[in-house]
C-alpha cells in the first residue's frame, strides 16, 4: 500500500521498458548524426523514421516514469515507431550503425508491446 501523494514503485518490467526506450533514443540520435555525415538526399525516409522513433521513445520513457494514465497507449505507439525505424534502418544492412539501431529499436518495440498490454 502506498501513502497518499506517493507513486507506486516501478516494476522491473516498467524499468526494463524505460531503459530500452532510453537506449533506443540514444542510438537513434547517434544514427541520425551518422546519417547526416554520410550526406545524400536519398536517406530522408530513414531520417524521418529515426526522428519519429527518437522523440517517441523519449516521450514514452518520460510518461512511464511519471506513471501517466496514458502510458499504455504511448507504449503501443512507441512500439509501432520502433518497428518502422528498425525496418528503415535495415534498408542499409551493410552499415554497422544502422544494424545497431535496428536491434535497439526491435528490443524497445518488444518491451513496449509488453507494457502496452500491461496494467500500469
Coordinates of C-alpha atoms in Angstrom, one line a residue:
X1 CA 0.0 0.0 0.0
X2 CA 1.3 3.4 -0.9
X3 CA 0.8 6.6 1.1
X4 CA -1.3 9.4 -0.3
X5 CA 0.7 11.5 -2.7
X6 CA 3.3 8.8 -3.4
X7 CA 3.7 6.8 -6.6
X8 CA 3.8 3.1 -6.6
X9 CA 7.2 1.5 -7.1
X10 CA 8.2 1.0 -10.7
X11 CA 8.0 -2.7 -11.7
X12 CA 11.0 -4.5 -13.2
X13 CA 9.1 -4.7 -16.5
X14 CA 8.5 -0.9 -16.4
X15 CA 12.1 -0.2 -15.6
X16 CA 13.3 -2.5 -18.4
X17 CA 11.0 -0.7 -20.8
X18 CA 12.2 2.7 -19.7
X19 CA 15.8 1.5 -20.1
X20 CA 15.1 0.1 -23.6
X21 CA 13.4 3.4 -24.6
X22 CA 16.3 5.5 -23.4
X23 CA 18.8 3.2 -25.1
X24 CA 16.8 3.3 -28.3
X25 CA 16.5 7.1 -28.1
X26 CA 20.3 7.5 -27.7
X27 CA 21.1 5.1 -30.6
X28 CA 18.6 6.8 -32.9
X29 CA 20.3 10.2 -32.1
X30 CA 23.7 8.7 -32.8
X31 CA 22.4 7.1 -36.0
X32 CA 20.9 10.5 -37.2
X33 CA 24.3 12.0 -36.7
X34 CA 26.0 9.2 -38.7
X35 CA 23.5 9.5 -41.5
X36 CA 24.0 13.3 -41.7
X37 CA 27.7 12.7 -42.1
X38 CA 27.1 10.3 -45.0
X39 CA 25.1 13.0 -46.8
X40 CA 22.8 12.5 -49.7
X41 CA 19.1 13.2 -50.0
X42 CA 18.2 9.6 -50.7
X43 CA 18.0 8.8 -47.0
X44 CA 15.3 11.3 -46.0
X45 CA 12.8 8.5 -45.3
X46 CA 15.3 6.8 -42.9
X47 CA 16.0 10.2 -41.2
X48 CA 12.2 10.8 -40.7
X49 CA 11.9 7.3 -39.1
X50 CA 14.8 8.0 -36.8
X51 CA 13.5 11.3 -35.8
X52 CA 10.0 9.9 -35.0
X53 CA 11.5 7.0 -33.1
X54 CA 13.9 9.1 -31.1
X55 CA 11.1 11.5 -30.0
X56 CA 8.6 8.8 -29.3
X57 CA 10.9 6.7 -27.2
X58 CA 11.9 9.7 -25.1
X59 CA 8.3 10.7 -24.5
X60 CA 7.3 7.1 -23.7
X61 CA 10.0 6.8 -21.1
X62 CA 9.0 10.1 -19.6
X63 CA 5.4 9.1 -19.4
X64 CA 6.2 5.7 -17.8
X65 CA 8.5 7.4 -15.2
X66 CA 5.7 9.8 -14.1
X67 CA 3.1 7.0 -14.2
X68 CA 0.9 8.7 -16.8
X69 CA -2.5 7.1 -17.2
X70 CA -1.8 7.2 -21.0
X71 CA 1.4 5.2 -20.7
X72 CA -0.1 2.0 -22.2
X73 CA -1.3 3.9 -25.3
X74 CA 2.0 5.6 -25.6
X75 CA 3.8 2.3 -25.4
X76 CA 1.7 0.9 -28.2
X77 CA 2.6 3.9 -30.4
X78 CA 6.2 3.7 -29.4
X79 CA 6.4 0.0 -30.4
X80 CA 5.0 1.0 -33.8
X81 CA 7.5 3.8 -34.3
X82 CA 10.3 1.5 -33.3
X83 CA 9.3 -1.2 -35.7
X84 CA 9.1 1.3 -38.6
X85 CA 12.5 2.7 -37.6
X86 CA 14.1 -0.8 -37.5
X87 CA 12.7 -1.5 -40.9
X88 CA 14.0 1.8 -42.3
X89 CA 17.4 1.2 -40.8
X90 CA 17.6 -2.3 -42.4
X91 CA 17.4 -0.6 -45.8
X92 CA 21.1 -0.1 -45.2
X93 CA 22.1 -3.5 -43.8
X94 CA 25.8 -3.1 -44.5
X95 CA 26.1 -0.2 -42.2
X96 CA 27.0 -1.3 -38.6
X97 CA 25.4 1.8 -37.0
X98 CA 22.1 1.1 -38.9
X99 CA 22.2 -2.5 -37.8
X100 CA 22.9 -1.5 -34.2
X101 CA 20.0 1.0 -34.4
X102 CA 17.6 -1.7 -35.8
X103 CA 18.5 -4.0 -33.0
X104 CA 17.9 -1.3 -30.3
X105 CA 14.5 -0.5 -32.0
X106 CA 13.4 -4.1 -32.1
X107 CA 14.3 -4.6 -28.4
X108 CA 12.4 -1.4 -27.5
X109 CA 9.4 -2.5 -29.6
X110 CA 9.3 -5.8 -27.8
X111 CA 9.3 -4.2 -24.3
X112 CA 6.8 -1.5 -25.3
X113 CA 4.4 -4.1 -26.8
X114 CA 4.6 -6.0 -23.4
X115 CA 3.9 -2.8 -21.5
X116 CA 1.0 -1.8 -23.8
X117 CA -0.8 -4.9 -22.7
X118 CA 0.1 -4.5 -19.0
X119 CA -1.9 -2.6 -16.4
X120 CA 0.2 0.3 -15.2

